[in-house]
Tab-separated table of C-alpha atoms in Angstrom:
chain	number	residue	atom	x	y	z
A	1	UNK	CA	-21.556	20.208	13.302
A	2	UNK	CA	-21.550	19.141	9.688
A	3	UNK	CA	-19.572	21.237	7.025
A	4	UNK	CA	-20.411	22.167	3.621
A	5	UNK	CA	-18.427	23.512	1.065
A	6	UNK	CA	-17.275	26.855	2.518
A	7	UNK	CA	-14.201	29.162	2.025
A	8	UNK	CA	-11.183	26.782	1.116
A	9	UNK	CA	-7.748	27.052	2.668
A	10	UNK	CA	-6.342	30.026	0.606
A	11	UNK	CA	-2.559	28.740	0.579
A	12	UNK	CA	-3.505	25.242	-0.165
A	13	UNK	CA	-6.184	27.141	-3.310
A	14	UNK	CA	-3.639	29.005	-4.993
A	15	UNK	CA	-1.058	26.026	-4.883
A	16	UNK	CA	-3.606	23.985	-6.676
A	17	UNK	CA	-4.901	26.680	-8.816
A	18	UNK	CA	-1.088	27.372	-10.267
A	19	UNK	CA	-0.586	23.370	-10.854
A	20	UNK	CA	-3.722	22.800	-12.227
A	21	UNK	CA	-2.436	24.551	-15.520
A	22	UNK	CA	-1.711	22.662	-18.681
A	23	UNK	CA	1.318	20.345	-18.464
A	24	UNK	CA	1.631	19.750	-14.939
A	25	UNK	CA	4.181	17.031	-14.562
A	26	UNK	CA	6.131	15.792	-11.739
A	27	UNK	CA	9.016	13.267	-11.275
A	28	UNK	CA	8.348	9.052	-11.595
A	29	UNK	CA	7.425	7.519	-8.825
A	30	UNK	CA	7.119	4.828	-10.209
A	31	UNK	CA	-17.538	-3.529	0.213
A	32	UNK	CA	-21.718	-3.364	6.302
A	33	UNK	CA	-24.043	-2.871	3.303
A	34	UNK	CA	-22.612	-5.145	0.608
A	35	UNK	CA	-19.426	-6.485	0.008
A	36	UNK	CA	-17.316	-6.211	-3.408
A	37	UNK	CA	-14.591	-7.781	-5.214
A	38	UNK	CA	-12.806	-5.282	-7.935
A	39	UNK	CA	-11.588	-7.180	-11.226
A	40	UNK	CA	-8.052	-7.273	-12.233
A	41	UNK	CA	-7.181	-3.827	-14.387
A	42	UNK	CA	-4.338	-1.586	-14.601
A	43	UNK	CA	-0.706	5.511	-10.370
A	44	UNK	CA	8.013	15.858	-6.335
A	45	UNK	CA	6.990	16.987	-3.992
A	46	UNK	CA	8.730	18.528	-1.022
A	47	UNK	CA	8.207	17.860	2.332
A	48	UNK	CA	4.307	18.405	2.876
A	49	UNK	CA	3.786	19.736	-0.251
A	50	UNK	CA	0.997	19.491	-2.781
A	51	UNK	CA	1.688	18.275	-6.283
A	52	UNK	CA	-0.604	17.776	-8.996
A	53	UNK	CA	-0.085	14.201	-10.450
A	54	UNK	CA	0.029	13.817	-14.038
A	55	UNK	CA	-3.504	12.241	-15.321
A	56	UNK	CA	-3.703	12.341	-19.034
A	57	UNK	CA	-7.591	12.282	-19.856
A	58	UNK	CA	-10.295	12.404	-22.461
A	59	UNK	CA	-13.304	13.199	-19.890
A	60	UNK	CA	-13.599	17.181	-19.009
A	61	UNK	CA	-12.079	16.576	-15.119
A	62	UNK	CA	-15.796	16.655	-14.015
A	63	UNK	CA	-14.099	14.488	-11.149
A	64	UNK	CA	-11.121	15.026	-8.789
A	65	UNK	CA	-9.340	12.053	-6.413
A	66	UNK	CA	-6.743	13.749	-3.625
A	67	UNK	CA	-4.140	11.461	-2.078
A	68	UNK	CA	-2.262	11.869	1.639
A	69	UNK	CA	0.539	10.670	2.446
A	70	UNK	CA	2.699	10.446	5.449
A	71	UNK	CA	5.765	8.892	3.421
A	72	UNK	CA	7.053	10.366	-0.084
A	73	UNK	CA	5.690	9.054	-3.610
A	74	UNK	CA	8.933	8.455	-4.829
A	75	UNK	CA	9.960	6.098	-1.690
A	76	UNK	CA	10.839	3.363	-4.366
A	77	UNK	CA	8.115	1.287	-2.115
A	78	UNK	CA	4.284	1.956	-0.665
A	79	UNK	CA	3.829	4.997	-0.899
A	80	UNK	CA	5.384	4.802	-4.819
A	81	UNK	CA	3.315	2.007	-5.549
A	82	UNK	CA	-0.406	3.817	-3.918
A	83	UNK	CA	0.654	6.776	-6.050
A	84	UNK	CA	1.058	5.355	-9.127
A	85	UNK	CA	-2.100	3.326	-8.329
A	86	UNK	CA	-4.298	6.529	-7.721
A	87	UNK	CA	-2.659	7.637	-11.164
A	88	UNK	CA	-3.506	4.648	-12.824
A	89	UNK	CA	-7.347	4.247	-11.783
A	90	UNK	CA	-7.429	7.983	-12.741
A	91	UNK	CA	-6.297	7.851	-16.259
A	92	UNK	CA	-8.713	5.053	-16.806
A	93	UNK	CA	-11.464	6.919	-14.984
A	94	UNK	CA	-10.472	10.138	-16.494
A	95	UNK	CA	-10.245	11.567	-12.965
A	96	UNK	CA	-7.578	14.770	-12.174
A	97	UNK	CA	-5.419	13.877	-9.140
A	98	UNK	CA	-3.550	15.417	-7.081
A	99	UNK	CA	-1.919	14.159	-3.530
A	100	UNK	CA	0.248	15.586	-0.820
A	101	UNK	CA	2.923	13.474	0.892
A	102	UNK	CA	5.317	13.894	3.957
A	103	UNK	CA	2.224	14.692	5.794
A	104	UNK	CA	2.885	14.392	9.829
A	105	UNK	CA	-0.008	12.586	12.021
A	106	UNK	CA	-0.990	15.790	13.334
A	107	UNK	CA	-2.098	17.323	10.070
A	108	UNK	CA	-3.789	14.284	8.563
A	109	UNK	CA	-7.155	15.334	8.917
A	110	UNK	CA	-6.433	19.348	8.374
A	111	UNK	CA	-4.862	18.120	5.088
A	112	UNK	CA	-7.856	16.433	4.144
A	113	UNK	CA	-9.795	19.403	5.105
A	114	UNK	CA	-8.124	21.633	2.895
A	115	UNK	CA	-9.444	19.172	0.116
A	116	UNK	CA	-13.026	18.918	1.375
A	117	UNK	CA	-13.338	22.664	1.010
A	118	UNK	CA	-11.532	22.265	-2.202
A	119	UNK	CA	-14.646	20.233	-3.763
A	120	UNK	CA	-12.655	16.873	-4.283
A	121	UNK	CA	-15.097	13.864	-4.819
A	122	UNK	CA	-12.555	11.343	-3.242
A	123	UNK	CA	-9.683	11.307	-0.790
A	124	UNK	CA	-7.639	8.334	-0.913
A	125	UNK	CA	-5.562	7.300	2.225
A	126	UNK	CA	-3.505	4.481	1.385
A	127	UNK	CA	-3.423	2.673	4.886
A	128	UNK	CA	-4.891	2.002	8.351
A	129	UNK	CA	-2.973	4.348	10.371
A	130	UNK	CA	-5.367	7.296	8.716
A	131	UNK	CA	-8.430	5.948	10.458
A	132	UNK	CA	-8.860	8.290	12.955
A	133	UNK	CA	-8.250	11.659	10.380
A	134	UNK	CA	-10.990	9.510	7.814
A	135	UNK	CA	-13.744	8.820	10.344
A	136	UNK	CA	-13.155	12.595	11.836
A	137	UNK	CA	-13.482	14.354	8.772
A	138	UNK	CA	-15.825	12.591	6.713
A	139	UNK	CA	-18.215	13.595	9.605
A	140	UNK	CA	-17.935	17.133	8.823
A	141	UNK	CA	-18.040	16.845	5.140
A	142	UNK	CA	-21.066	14.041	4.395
A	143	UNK	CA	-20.971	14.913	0.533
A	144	UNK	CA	-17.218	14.110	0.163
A	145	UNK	CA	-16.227	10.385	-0.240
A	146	UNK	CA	-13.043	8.246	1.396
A	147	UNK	CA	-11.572	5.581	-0.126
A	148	UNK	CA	-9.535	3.993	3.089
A	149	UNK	CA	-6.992	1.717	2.164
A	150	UNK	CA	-6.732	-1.493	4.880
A	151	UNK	CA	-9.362	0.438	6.462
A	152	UNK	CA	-12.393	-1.632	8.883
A	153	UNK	CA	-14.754	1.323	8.365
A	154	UNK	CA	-18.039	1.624	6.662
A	155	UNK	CA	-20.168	4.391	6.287
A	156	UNK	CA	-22.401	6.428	3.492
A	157	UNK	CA	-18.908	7.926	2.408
A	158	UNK	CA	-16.148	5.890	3.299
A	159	UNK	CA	-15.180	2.787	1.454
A	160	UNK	CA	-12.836	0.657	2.734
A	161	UNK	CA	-10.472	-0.754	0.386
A	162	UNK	CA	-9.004	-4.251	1.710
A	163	UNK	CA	-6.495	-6.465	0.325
A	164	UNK	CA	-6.008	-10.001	1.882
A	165	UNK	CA	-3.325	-9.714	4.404
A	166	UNK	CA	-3.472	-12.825	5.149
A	167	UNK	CA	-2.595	-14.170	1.780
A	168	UNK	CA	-0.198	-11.378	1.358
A	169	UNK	CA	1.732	-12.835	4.421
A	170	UNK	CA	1.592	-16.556	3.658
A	171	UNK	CA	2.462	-15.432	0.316
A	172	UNK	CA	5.864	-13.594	1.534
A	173	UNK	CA	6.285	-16.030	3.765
A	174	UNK	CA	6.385	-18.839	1.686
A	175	UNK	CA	8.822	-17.495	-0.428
A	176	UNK	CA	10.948	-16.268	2.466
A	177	UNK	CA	11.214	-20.202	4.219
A	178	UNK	CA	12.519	-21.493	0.660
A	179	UNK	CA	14.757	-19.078	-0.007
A	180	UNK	CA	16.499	-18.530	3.200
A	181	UNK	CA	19.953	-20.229	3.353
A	182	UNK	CA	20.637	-19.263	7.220
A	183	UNK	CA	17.374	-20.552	8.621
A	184	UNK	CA	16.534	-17.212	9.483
A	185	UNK	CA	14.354	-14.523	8.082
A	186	UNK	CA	12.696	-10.995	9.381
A	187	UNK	CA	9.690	-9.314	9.115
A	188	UNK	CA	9.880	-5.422	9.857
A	189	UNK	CA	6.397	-3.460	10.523
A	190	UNK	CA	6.027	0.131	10.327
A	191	UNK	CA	3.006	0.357	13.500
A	192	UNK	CA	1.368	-2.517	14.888
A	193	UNK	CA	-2.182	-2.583	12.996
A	194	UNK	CA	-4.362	-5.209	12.801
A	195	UNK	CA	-3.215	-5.881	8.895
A	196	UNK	CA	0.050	-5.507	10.122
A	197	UNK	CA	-0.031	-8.113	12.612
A	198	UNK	CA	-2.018	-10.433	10.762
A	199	UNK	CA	0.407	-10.332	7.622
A	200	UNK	CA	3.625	-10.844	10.470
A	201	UNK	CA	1.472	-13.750	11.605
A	202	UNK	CA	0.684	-15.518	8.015
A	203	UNK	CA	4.312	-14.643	7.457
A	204	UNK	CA	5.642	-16.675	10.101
A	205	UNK	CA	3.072	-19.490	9.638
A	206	UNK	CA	3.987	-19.911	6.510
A	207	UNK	CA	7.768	-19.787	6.492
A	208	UNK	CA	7.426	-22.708	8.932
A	209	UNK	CA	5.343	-24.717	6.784
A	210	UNK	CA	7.776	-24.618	3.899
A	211	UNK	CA	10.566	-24.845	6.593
A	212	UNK	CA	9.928	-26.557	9.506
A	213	UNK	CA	13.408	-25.177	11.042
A	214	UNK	CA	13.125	-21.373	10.152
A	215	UNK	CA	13.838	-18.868	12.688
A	216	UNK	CA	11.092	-15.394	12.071
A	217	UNK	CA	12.657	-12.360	14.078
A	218	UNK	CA	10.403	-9.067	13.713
A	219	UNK	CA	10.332	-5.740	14.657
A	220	UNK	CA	8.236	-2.422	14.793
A	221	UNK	CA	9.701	0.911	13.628
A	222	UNK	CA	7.093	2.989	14.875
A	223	UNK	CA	7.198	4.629	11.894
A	224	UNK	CA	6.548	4.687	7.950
A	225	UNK	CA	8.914	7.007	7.102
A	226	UNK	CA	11.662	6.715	9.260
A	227	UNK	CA	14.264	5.159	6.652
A	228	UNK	CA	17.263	5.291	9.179
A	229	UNK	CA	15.276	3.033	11.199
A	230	UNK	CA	14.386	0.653	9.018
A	231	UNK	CA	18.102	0.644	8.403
A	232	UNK	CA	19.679	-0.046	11.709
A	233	UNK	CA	16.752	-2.211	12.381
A	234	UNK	CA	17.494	-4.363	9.851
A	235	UNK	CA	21.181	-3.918	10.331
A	236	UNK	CA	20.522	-5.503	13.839
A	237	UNK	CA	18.811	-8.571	13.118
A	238	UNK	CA	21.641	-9.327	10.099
A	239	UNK	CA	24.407	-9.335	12.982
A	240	UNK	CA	22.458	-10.979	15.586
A	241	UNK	CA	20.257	-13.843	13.532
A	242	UNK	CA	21.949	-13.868	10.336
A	243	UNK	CA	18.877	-13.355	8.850
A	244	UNK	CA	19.285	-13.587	5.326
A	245	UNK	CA	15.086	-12.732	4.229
A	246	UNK	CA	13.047	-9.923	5.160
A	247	UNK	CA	9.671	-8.534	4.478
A	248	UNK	CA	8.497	-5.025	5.673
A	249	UNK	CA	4.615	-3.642	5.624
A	250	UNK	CA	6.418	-0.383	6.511
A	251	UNK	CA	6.423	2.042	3.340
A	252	UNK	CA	9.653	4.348	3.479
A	253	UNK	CA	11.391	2.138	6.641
A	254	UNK	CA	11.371	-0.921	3.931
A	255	UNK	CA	13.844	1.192	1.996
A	256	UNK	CA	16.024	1.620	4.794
A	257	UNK	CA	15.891	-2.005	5.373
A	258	UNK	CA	16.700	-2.915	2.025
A	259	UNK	CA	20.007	-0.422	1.939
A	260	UNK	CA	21.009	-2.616	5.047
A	261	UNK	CA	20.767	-6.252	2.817
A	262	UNK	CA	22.718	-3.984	-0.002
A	263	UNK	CA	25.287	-3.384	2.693
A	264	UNK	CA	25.602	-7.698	3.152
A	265	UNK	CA	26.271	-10.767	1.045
A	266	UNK	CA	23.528	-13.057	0.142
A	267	UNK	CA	20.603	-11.100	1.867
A	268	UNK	CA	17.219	-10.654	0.325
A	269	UNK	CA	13.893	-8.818	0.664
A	270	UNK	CA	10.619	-9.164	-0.603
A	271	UNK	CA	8.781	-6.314	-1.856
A	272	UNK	CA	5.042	-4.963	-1.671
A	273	UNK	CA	2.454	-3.327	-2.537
A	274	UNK	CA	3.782	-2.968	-6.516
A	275	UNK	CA	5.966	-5.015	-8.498
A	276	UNK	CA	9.774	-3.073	-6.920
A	277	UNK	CA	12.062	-5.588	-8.448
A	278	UNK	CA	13.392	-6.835	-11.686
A	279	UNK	CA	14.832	-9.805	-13.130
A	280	UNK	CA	18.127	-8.679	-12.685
A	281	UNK	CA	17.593	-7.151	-9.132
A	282	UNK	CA	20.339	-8.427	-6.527
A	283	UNK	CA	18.393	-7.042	-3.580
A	284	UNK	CA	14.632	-7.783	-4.502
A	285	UNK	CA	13.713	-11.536	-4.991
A	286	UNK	CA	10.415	-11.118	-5.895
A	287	UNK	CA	7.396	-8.810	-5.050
A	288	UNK	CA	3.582	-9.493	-3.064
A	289	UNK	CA	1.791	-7.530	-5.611
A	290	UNK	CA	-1.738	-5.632	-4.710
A	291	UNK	CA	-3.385	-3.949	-7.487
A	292	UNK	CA	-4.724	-0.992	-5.888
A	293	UNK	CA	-5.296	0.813	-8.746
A	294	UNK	CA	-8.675	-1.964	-9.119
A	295	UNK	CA	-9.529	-1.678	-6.031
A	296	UNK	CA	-9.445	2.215	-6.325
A	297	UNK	CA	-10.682	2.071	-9.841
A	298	UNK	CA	-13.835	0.495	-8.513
A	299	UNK	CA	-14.399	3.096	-5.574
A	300	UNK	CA	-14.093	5.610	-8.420
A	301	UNK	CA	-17.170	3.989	-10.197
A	302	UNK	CA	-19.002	4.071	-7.104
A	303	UNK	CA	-18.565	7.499	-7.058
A	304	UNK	CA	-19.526	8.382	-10.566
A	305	UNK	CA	-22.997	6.209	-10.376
A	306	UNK	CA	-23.492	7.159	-7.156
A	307	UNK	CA	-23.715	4.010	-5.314
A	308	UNK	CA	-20.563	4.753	-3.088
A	309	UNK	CA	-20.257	3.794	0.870
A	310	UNK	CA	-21.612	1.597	3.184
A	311	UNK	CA	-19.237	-1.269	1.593
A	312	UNK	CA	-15.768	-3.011	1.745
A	313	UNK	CA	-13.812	-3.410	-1.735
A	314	UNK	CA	-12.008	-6.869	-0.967
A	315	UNK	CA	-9.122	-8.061	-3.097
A	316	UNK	CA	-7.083	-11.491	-3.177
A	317	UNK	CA	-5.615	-13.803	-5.298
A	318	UNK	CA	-9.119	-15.257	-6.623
A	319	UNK	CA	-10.028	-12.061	-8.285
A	320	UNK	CA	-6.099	-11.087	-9.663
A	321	UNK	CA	-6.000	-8.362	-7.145
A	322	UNK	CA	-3.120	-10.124	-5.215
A	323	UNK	CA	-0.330	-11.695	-7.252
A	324	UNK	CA	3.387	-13.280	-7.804
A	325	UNK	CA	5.819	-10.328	-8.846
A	326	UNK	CA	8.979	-10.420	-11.121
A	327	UNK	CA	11.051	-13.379	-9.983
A	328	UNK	CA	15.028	-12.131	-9.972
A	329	UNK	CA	17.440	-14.536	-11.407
A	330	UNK	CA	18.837	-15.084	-8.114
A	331	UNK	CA	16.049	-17.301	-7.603
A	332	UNK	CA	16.620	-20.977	-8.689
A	333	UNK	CA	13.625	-22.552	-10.680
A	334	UNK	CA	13.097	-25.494	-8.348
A	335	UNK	CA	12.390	-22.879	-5.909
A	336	UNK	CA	9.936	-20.859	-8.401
A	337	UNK	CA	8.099	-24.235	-9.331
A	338	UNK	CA	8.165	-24.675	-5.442
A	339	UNK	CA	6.888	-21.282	-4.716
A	340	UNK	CA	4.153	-21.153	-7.360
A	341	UNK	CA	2.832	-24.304	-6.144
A	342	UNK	CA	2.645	-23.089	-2.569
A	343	UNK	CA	0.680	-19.710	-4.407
A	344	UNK	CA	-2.164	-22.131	-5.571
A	345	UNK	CA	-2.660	-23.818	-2.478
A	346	UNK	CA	-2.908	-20.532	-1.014
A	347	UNK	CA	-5.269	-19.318	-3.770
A	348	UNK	CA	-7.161	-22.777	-2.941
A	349	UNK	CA	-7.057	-22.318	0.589
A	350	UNK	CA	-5.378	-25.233	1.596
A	351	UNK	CA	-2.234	-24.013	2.008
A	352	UNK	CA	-2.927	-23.817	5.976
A	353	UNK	CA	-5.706	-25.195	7.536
């Protein structure tokens, strides 16, 4: 039976009533009917707990965007970089946000309830794995939109929101075959989804065509926030493969995987979705980087002129919503020149054929 807007979830109301007051802050974190490419343009909490996210506007918050997460915003990885994408799109938009993070499975789609009843005009769910919760609840509540991020779904209210993950893998693993010194690099996924798998593939693919020789070991945690995992995970294939590269699609469990290469000489990782490194990083070579904050930025004018659903927002290198992070120094320039040229074949498509 379909829901309308009814009696909202009186904890969850006062919570949001309290932070919606001037100067709400909280810490740095850091298109089926049609299809549609978005253009290139520039997003604490406790465990389980609703913040509001800072969005600085000029519009009179006649629209809200709500975020779920299962990881934390201030993971230093995914869910960091879908955060500060939702806050991004918003300022531009002149949307108010809000999100709550740490969310288990279980309460996915009650979460989402909580901001159906609350009147919100989008939900964002930055990944696959909220499918299920998506597709349940935007059932009940036909007047609220989804924005699904590596979503396959496509109704009257729910957008899916789809960056190339199969340019995201060549792209990491590209980088990984020319940098690796031990012939050896890893790939760590958080579950095995279909954009998982398909970047782990591209990964390996294209390690091997850069290096003929390399050796891919990979592993699922089971889990996107389960940093001790990612840790001893990683910590495993270091002593057993000398694996000197990795590459997670695993939000929180990347961080534990990149406290494990702190922990060892000359061992790298990649980073994704936002640009996690710097030029002087020792850890972080480089970063895959999506711009979400387009891709959401576009299901946000959907919304406003009313022409949302039914679609999937596609992103990729052609239209600047995939690109080459921050290069750190510890990355030679024959290898950048390298690397870049393997990026246009990609972009081309005849990188792998």
């Amino acid at each position: 039976m379909k829901k309308t807007m009814k009696t909202a979830s009186l904890l969850l109301a006062a919570a949001l009533a309290v932070m919606s007051l001037p100067a709400c802050g909280s810490s740095a974190a850091p298109s089926s009917a049609g299809t549609t490419t978005a253009g290139t343009t520039a997003a604490g909490t406790s465990a389980a707990g609703t913040t509001a996210a800072p969005a600085e506007t000029e519009k009179a918050k006649d629209f809200k965007v709500a975020m779920i997460l299962d990881s934390s915003v201030s993971d230093g990885g995914w869910g960091a970089s879908c955060y500060q994408a939702m806050v991004g799109a918003a300022k531009e938009s002149g949307w108010e946000t809000v999100y709550t993070d740490n969310v288990a499975t279980a309460d996915f789609a009650t979460v989402m309830t909580d901001y159906a009843e609350l009147g919100y005009n989008l939900i964002f769910a930055p990944g696959n794995q909220y499918t299920d919760a998506v597709k349940q609840v935007a059932a009940e509540y036909p007047d609220i939109k989804f924005a699904l991020l590596n979503g396959t779904v496509e109704t009257d209210n729910i957008t899916s929101i789809l960056p190339d993950a199969k340019q995201i893998g060549y792209m990491a693993g590209a980088l990984a075959g020319l940098m690796s010194k031990t012939g050896s690099i890893g790939f760590i996924g958080g579950m095995e989804l279909d954009t998982t798998k398909a970047k782990l593939e591209c990964y390996e693919k294209a390690a091997q065509k850069v290096n003929p020789d390399i050796k891919v070991s990979s592993a699922y945690a089971g889990s996107f926030s389960d940093t001790a995992k990612g840790k001893e995970i990683a910590s495993s294939m270091i002593s057993t493969y000398d694996v000197d590269v990795m590459f997670g699609d695993a939000s929180a469990v990347d961080t534990g995987a990149r406290e494990a290469l702190t922990a060892s000489e000359g061992r790298y990782g990649i980073g994704q979705p936002g640009d996690l490194g710097s030029a002087d990083d020792k850890i972080i070579i480089c970063s895959i980087v999506t711009d979400n904050a387009a891709l959401l930025k576009a299901c946000m004018e959907d919304v406003e002129s009313g022409s949302f659903g039914g679609k999937t927002i596609y992103g990729d290198l052609s239209n600047g919503c995939l690109s080459v992070g921050t290069f750190s120094n510890l990355v030679p320039d024959d290898i950048q020149t390298k690397y870049k040229e393997a990026v246009d074949q990609i972009k081309s498509g005849t990188f792998i054929q």
